PDB file of C-alpha atoms and ligand atoms in Angstrom:
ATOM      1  CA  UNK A 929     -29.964 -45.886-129.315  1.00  0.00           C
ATOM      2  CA  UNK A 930     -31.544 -48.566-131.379  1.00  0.00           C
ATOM      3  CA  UNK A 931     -30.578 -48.386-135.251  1.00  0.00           C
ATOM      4  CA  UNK A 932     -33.438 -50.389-137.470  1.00  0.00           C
ATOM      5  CA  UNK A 933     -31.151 -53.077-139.080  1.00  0.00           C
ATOM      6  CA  UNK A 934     -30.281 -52.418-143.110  1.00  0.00           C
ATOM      7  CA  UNK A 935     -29.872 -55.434-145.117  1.00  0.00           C
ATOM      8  CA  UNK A 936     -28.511 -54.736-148.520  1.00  0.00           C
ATOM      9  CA  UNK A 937     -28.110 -56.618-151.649  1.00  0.00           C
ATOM     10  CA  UNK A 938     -25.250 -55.389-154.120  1.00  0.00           C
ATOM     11  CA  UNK A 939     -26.042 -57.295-157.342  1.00  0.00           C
ATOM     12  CA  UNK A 940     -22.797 -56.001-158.898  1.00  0.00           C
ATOM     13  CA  UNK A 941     -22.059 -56.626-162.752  1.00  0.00           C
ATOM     14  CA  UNK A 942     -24.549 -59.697-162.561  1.00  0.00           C
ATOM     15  CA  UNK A 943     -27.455 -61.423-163.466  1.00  0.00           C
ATOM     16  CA  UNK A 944     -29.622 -61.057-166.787  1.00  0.00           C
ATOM     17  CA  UNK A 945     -33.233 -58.921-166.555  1.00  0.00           C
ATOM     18  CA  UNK A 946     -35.095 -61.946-166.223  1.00  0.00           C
ATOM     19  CA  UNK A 947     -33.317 -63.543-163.437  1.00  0.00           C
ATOM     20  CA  UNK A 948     -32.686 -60.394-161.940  1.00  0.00           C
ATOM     21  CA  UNK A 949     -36.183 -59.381-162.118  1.00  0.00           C
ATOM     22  CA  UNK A 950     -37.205 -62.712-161.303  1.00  0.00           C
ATOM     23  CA  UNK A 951     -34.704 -62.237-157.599  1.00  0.00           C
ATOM     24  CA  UNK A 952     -36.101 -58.682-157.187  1.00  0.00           C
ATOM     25  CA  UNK A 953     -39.885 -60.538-156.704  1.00  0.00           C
ATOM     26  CA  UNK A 954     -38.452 -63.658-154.129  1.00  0.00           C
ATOM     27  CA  UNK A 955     -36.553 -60.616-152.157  1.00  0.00           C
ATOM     28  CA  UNK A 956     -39.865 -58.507-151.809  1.00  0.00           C
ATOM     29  CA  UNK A 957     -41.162 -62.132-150.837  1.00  0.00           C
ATOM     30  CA  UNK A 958     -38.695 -62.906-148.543  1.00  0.00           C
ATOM     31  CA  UNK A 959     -38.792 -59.295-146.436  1.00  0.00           C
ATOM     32  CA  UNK A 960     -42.676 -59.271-146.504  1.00  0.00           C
ATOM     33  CA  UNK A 961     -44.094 -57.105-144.472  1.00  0.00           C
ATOM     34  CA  UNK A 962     -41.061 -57.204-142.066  1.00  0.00           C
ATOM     35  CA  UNK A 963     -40.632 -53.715-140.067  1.00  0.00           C
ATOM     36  CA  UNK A 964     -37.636 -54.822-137.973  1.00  0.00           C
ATOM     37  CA  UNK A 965     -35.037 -54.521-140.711  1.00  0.00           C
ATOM     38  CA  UNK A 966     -34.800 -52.425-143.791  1.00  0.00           C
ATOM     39  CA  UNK A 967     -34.164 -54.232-147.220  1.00  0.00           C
ATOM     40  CA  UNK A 968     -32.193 -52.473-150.337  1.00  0.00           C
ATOM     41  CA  UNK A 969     -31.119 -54.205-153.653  1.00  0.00           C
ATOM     42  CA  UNK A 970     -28.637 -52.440-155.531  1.00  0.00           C
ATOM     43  CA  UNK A 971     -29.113 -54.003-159.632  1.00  0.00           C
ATOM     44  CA  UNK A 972     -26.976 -53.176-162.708  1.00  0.00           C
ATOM     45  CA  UNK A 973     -28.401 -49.770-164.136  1.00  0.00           C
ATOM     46  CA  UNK A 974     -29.443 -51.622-167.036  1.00  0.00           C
ATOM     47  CA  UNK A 975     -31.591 -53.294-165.045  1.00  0.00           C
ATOM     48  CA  UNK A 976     -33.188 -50.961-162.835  1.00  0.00           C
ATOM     49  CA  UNK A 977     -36.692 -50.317-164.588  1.00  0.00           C
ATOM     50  CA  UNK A 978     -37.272 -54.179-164.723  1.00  0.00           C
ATOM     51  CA  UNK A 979     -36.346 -54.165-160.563  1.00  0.00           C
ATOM     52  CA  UNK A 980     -38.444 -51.473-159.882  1.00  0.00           C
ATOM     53  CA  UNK A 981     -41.400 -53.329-161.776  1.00  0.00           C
ATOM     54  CA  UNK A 982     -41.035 -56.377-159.717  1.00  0.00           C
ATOM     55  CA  UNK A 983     -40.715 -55.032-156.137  1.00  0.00           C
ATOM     56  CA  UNK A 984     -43.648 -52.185-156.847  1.00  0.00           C
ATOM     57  CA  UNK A 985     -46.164 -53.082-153.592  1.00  0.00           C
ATOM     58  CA  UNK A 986     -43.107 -54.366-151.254  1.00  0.00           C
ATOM     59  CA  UNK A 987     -41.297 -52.708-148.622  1.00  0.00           C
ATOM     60  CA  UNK A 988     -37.478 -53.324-150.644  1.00  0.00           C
ATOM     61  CA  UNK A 989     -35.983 -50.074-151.421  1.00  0.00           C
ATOM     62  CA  UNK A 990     -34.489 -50.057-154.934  1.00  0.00           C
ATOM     63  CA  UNK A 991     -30.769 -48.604-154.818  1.00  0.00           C
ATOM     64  CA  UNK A 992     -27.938 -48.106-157.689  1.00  0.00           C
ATOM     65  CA  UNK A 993     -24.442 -49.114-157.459  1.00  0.00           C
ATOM     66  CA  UNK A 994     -23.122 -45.511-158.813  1.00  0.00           C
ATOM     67  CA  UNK A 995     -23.616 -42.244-160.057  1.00  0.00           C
ATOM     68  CA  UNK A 996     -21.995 -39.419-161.817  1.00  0.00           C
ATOM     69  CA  UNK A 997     -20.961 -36.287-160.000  1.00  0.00           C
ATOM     70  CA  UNK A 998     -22.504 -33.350-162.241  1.00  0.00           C
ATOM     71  CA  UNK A 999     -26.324 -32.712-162.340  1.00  0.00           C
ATOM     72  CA  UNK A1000     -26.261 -33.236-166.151  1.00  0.00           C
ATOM     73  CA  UNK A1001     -23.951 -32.716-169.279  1.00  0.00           C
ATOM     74  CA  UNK A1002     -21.244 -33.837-171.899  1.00  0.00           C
ATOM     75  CA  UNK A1003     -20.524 -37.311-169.883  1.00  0.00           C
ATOM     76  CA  UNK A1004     -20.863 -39.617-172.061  1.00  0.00           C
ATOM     77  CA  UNK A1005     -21.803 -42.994-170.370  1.00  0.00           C
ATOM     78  CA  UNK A1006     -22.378 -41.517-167.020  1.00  0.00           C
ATOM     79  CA  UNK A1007     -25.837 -41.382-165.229  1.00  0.00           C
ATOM     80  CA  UNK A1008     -26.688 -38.407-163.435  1.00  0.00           C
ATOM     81  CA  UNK A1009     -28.186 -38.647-159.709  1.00  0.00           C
ATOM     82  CA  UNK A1010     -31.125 -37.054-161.243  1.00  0.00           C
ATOM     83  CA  UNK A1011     -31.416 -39.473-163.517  1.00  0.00           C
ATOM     84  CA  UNK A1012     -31.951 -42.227-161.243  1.00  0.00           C
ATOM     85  CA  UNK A1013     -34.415 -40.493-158.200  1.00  0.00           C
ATOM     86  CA  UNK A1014     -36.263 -40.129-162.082  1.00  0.00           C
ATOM     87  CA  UNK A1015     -36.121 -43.181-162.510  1.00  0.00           C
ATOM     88  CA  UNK A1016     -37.625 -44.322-158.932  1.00  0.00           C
ATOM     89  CA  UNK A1017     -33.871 -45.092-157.463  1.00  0.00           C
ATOM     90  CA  UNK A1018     -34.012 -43.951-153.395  1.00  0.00           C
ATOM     91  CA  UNK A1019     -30.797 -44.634-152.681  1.00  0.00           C
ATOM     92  CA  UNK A1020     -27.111 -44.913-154.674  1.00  0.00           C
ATOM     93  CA  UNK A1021     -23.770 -46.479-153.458  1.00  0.00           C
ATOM     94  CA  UNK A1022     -20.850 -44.385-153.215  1.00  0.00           C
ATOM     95  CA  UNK A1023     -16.666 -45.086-153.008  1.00  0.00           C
ATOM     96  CA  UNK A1024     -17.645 -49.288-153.276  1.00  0.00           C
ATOM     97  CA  UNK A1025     -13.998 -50.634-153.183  1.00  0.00           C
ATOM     98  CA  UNK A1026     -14.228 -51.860-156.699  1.00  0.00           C
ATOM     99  CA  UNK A1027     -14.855 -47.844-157.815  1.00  0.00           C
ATOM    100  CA  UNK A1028     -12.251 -46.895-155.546  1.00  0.00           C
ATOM    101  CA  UNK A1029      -9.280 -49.305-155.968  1.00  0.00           C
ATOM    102  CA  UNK A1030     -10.436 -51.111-159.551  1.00  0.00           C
ATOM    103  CA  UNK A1031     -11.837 -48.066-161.157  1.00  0.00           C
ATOM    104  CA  UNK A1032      -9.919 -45.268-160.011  1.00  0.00           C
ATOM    105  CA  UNK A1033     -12.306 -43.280-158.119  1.00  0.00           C
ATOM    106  CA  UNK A1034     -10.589 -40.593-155.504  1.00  0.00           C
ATOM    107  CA  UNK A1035     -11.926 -38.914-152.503  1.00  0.00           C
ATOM    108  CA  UNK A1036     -12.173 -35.687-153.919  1.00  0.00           C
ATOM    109  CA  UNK A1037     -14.620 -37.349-156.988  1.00  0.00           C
ATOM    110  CA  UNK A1038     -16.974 -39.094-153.959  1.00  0.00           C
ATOM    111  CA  UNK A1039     -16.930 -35.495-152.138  1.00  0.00           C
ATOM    112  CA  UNK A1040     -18.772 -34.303-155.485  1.00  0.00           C
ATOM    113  CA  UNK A1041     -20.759 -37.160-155.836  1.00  0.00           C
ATOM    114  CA  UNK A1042     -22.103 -37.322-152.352  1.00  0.00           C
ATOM    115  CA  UNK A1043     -22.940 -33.547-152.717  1.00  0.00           C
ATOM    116  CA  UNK A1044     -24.878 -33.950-156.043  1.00  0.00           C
ATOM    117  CA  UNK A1045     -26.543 -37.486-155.167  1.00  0.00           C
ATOM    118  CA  UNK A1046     -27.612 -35.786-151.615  1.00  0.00           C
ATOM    119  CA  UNK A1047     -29.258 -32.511-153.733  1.00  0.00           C
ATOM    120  CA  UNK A1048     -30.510 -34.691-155.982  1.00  0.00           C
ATOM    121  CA  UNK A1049     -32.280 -36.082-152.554  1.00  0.00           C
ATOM    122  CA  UNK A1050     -30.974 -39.622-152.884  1.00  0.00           C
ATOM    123  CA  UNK A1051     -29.675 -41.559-149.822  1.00  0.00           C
ATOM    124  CA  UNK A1052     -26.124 -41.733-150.244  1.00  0.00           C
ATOM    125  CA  UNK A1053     -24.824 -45.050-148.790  1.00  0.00           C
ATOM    126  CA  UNK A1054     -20.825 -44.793-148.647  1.00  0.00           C
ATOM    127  CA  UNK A1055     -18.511 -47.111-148.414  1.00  0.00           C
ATOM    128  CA  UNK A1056     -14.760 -47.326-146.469  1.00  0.00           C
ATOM    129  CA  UNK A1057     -12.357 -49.591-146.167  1.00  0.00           C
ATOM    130  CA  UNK A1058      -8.730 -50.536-145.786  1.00  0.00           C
ATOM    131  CA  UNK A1059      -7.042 -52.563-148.135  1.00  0.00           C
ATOM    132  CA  UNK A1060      -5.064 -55.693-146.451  1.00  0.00           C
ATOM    133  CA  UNK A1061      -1.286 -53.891-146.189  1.00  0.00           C
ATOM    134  CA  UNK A1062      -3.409 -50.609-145.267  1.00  0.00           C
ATOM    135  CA  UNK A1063      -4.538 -53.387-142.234  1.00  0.00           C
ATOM    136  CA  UNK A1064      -0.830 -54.996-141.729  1.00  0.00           C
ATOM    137  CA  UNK A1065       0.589 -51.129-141.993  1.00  0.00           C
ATOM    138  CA  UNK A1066      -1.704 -50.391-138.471  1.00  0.00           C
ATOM    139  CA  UNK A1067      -3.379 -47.775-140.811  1.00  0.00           C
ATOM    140  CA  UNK A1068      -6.857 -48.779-140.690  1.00  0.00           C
ATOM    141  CA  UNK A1069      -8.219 -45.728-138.953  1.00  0.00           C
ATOM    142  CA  UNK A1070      -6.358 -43.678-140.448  1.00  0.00           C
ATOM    143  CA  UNK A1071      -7.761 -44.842-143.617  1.00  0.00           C
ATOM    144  CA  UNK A1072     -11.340 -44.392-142.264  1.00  0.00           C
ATOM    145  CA  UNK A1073     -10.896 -41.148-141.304  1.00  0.00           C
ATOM    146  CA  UNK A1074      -9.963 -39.756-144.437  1.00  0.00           C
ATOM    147  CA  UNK A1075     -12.603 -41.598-145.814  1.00  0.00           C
ATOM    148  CA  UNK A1076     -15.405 -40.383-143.814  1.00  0.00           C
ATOM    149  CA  UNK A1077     -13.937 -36.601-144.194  1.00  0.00           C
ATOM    150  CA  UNK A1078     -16.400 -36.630-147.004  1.00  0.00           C
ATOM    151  CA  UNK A1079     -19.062 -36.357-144.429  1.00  0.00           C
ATOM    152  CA  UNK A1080     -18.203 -32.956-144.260  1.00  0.00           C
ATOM    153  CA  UNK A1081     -19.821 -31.878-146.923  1.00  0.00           C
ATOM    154  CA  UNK A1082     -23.648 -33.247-145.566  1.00  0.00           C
ATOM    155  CA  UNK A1083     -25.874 -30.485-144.265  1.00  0.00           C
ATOM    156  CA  UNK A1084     -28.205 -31.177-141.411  1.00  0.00           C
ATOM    157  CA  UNK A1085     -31.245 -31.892-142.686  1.00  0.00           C
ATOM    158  CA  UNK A1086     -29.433 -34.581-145.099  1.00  0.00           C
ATOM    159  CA  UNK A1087     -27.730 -36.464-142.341  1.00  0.00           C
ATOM    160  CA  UNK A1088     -30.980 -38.539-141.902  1.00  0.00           C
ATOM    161  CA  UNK A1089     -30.114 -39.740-145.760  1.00  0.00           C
ATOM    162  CA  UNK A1090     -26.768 -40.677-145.068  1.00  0.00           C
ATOM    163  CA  UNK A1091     -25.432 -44.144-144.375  1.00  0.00           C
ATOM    164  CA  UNK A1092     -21.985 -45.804-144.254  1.00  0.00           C
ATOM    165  CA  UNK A1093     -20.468 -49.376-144.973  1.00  0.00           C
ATOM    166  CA  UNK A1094     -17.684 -50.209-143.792  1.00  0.00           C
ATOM    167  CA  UNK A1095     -16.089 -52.740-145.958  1.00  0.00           C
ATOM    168  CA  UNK A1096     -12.747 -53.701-145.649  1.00  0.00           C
ATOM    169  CA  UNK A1097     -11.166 -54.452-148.943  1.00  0.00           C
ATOM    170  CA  UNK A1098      -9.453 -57.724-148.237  1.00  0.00           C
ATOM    171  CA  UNK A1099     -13.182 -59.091-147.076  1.00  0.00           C
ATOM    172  CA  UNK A1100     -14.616 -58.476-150.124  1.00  0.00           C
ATOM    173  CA  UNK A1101     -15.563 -61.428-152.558  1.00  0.00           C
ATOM    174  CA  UNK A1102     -12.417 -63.206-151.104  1.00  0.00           C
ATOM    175  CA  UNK A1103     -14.371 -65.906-148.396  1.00  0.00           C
ATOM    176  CA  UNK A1104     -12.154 -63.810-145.567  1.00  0.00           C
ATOM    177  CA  UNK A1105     -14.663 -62.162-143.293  1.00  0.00           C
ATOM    178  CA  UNK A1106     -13.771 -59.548-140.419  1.00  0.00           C
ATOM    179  CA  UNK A1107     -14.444 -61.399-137.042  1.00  0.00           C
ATOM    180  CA  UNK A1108     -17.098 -59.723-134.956  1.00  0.00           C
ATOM    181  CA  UNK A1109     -14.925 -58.627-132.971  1.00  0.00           C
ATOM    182  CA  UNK A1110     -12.497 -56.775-135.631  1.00  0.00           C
ATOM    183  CA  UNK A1111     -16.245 -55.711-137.369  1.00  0.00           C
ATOM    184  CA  UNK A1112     -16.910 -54.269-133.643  1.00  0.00           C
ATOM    185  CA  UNK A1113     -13.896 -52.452-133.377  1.00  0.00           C
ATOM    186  CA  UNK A1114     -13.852 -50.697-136.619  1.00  0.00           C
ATOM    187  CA  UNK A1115     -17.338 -49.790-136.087  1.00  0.00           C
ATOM    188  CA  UNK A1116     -17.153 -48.005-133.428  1.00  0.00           C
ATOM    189  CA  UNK A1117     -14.288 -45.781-134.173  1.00  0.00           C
ATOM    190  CA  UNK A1118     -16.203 -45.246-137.662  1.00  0.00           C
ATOM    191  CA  UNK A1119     -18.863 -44.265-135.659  1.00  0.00           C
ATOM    192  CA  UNK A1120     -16.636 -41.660-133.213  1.00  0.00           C
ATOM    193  CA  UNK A1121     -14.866 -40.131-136.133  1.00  0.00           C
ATOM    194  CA  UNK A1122     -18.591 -39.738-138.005  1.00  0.00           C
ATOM    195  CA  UNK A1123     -19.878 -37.891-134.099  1.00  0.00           C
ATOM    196  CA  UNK A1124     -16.387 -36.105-134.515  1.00  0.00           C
ATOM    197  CA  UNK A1125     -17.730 -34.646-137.368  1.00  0.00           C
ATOM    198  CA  UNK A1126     -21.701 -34.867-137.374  1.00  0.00           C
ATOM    199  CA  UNK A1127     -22.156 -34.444-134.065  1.00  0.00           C
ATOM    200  CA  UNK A1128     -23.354 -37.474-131.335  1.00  0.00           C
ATOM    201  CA  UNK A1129     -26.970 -37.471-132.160  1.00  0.00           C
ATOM    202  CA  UNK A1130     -25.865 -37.680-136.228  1.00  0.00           C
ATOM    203  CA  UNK A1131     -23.689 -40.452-135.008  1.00  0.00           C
ATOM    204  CA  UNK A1132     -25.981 -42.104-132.795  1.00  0.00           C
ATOM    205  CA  UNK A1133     -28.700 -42.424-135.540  1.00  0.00           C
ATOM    206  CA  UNK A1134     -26.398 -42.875-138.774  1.00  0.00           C
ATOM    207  CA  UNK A1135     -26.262 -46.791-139.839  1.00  0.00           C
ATOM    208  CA  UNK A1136     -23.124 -48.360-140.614  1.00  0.00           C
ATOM    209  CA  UNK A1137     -23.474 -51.709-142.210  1.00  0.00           C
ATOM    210  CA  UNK A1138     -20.250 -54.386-142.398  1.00  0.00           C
ATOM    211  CA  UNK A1139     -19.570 -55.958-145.856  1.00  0.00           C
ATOM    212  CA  UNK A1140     -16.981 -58.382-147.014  1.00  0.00           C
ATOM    213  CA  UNK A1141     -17.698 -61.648-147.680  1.00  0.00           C
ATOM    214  CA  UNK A1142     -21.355 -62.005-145.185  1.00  0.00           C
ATOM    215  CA  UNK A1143     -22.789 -65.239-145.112  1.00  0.00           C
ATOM    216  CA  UNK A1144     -25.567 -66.929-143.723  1.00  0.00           C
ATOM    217  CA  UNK A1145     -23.073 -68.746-141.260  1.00  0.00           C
ATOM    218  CA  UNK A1146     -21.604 -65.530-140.382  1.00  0.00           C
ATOM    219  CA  UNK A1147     -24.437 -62.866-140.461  1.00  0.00           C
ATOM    220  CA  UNK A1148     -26.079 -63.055-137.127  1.00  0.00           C
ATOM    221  CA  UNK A1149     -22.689 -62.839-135.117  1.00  0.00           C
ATOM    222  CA  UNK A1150     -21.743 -59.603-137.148  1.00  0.00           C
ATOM    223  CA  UNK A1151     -25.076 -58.430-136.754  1.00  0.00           C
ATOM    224  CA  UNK A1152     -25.753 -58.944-132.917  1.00  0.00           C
ATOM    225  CA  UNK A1153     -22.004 -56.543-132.575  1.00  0.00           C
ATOM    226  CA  UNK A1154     -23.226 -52.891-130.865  1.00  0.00           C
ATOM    227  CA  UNK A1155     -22.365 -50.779-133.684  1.00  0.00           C
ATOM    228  CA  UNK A1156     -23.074 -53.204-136.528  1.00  0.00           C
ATOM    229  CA  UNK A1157     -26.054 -51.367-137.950  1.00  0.00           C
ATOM    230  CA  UNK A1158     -26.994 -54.122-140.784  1.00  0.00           C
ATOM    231  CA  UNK A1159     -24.897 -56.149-143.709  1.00  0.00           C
ATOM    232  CA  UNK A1160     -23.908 -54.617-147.347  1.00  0.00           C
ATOM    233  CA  UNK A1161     -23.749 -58.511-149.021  1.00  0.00           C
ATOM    234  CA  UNK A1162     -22.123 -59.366-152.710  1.00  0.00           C
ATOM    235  CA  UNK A1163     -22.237 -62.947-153.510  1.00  0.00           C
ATOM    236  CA  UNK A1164     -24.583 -64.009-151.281  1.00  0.00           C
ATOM    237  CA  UNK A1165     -27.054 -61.247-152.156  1.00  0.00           C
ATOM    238  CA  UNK A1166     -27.282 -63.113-155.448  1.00  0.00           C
ATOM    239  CA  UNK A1167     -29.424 -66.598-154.565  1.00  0.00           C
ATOM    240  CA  UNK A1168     -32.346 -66.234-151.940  1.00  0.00           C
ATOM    241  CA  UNK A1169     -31.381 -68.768-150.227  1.00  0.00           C
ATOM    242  CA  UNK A1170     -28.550 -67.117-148.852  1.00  0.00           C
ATOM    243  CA  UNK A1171     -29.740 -63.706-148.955  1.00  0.00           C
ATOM    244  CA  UNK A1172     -32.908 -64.883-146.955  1.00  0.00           C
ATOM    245  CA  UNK A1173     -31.078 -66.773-144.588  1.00  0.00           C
ATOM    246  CA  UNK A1174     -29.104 -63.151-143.852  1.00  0.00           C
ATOM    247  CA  UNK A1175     -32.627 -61.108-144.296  1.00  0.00           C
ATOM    248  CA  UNK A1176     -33.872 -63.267-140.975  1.00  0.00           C
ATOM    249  CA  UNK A1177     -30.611 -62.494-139.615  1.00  0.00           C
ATOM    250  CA  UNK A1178     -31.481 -58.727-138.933  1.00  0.00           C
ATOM    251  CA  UNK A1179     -31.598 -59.083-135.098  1.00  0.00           C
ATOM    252  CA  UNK A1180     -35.400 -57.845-133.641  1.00  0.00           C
ATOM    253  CA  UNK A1181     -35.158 -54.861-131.801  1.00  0.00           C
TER     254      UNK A1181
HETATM  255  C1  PEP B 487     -19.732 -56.062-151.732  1.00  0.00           C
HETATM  256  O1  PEP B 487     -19.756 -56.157-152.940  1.00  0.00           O
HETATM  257  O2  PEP B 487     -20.023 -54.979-151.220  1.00  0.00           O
HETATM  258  C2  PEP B 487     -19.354 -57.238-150.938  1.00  0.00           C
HETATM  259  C3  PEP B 487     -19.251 -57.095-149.651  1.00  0.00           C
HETATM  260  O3  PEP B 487     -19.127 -58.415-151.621  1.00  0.00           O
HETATM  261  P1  PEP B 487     -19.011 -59.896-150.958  1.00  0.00           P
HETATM  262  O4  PEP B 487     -20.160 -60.042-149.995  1.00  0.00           O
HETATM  263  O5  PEP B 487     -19.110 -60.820-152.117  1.00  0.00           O
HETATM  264  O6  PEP B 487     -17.704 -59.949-150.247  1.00  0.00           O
END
């Protein structure tokens, strides 16, 4: 089956409103009126509003890097899932590796957040991963699997709203990149344990983007693997001129 590529942007704790306003408008530039791939920038909360403004009229979804995992309530400094489809958000980032390993986040929280973000009727993009003595330990699937159990919990008729990344944590702002082939491999267990517990259509249609470290030089190698469904980028999401170089990257299907 042929998955529409996703190229996503995750802007992190970066940029001020102007400049990232002023990157939101040379993205929806940059993917046009492009129908091959699928475009999603994930700014600071703060910033959201000021995105939205600047990509209204393109084809770039507007995403957010996190969520709480209650509808509403006493949570102070937490944004509700509600919150942000208010706000115009269509998709939210779940379990990045810098919630899961620097901030604390567990599996059981992301089970609760992917259930409230998915009633909320976001698209829940989550990320996996194995940190590098996970890798050296020969636990890497092992690690995915529990991971992914949170799929569990997706109904259905939310499964077209789900997407993973599989990022593995020793890629990630660090220069080391997976090779294509490693990228390959992971992916396609990812995408056997997702069918183990989905079902093979589910599986066959869910996208599962790489992340860690993509780069202009490395993007269309990653992205020409089978099961490499599109990129999740961090550093180089942050300058067009390597985030366009990795837009054009999206392989035409
Ligand atoms: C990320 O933040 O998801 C990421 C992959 O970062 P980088 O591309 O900088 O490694």
């Amino acid at each position: 089956m042929s998955r529409t590529s996703v190229i996503a942007g995750n802007w992190k704790m970066h940029l001020t409103k102007r400049k990232a306003s002023a990157l939101a408008r040379e993205v929806a530039a940059r993917q046009g009126a492009a129908e091959h791939r699928r475009c999603i920038v994930f700014p600071a909360f703060v910033h959201l509003d000021h995105v939205r403004r600047n990509l209204k009229g393109s084809n770039v979804v507007l995403g957010a890097q996190n969520c709480w995992s209650k509808k509403e309530g006493a949570f102070t400094g937490e944004i509700s899932p509600y919150m942000l489809r208010d706000m115009g958000v269509q998709v939210v980032l779940l379990g990045h590796s810098e919630r899961r390993h620097v901030l604390g986040e567990t599996d059981s929280l992301l089970v609760d957040k992917l259930k409230v973000a998915l009633r909320a009727k976001l698209e829940v993009m989550l990320c996996v991963g194995e940190t590098l003595e996970e890798r050296e330990a020969g636990l890497t699937f092992e690690v995915l699997r529990r991971q992914l159990k949170a799929l569990k919990h997706v109904k259905d008729s939310q499964v077209p709203r789900v997407s993973v990344a599989y990022e593995p944590v020793w890629a990630i702002g660090t220069g080391l990149t997976a090779t294509p082939a490693q990228a390959q491999e992971v992916h396609a267990e990812a995408r056997s344990s997702i069918a183990g517990i989905l079902g093979d259509s589910a599986a066959a249609a869910m996208p599962v983007l790489y992340g860690g470290s993509v780069k202009p030089a490395n993007a269309s190698e990653l992205l020409s693997q089978a099961d490499v469904d599109g990129a999740l980028v961090g550093g180089a999401s942050l300058v067009i001129d390597q985030f366009g170089p990795i837009l054009d990257a999206a392989p035409v299907v």
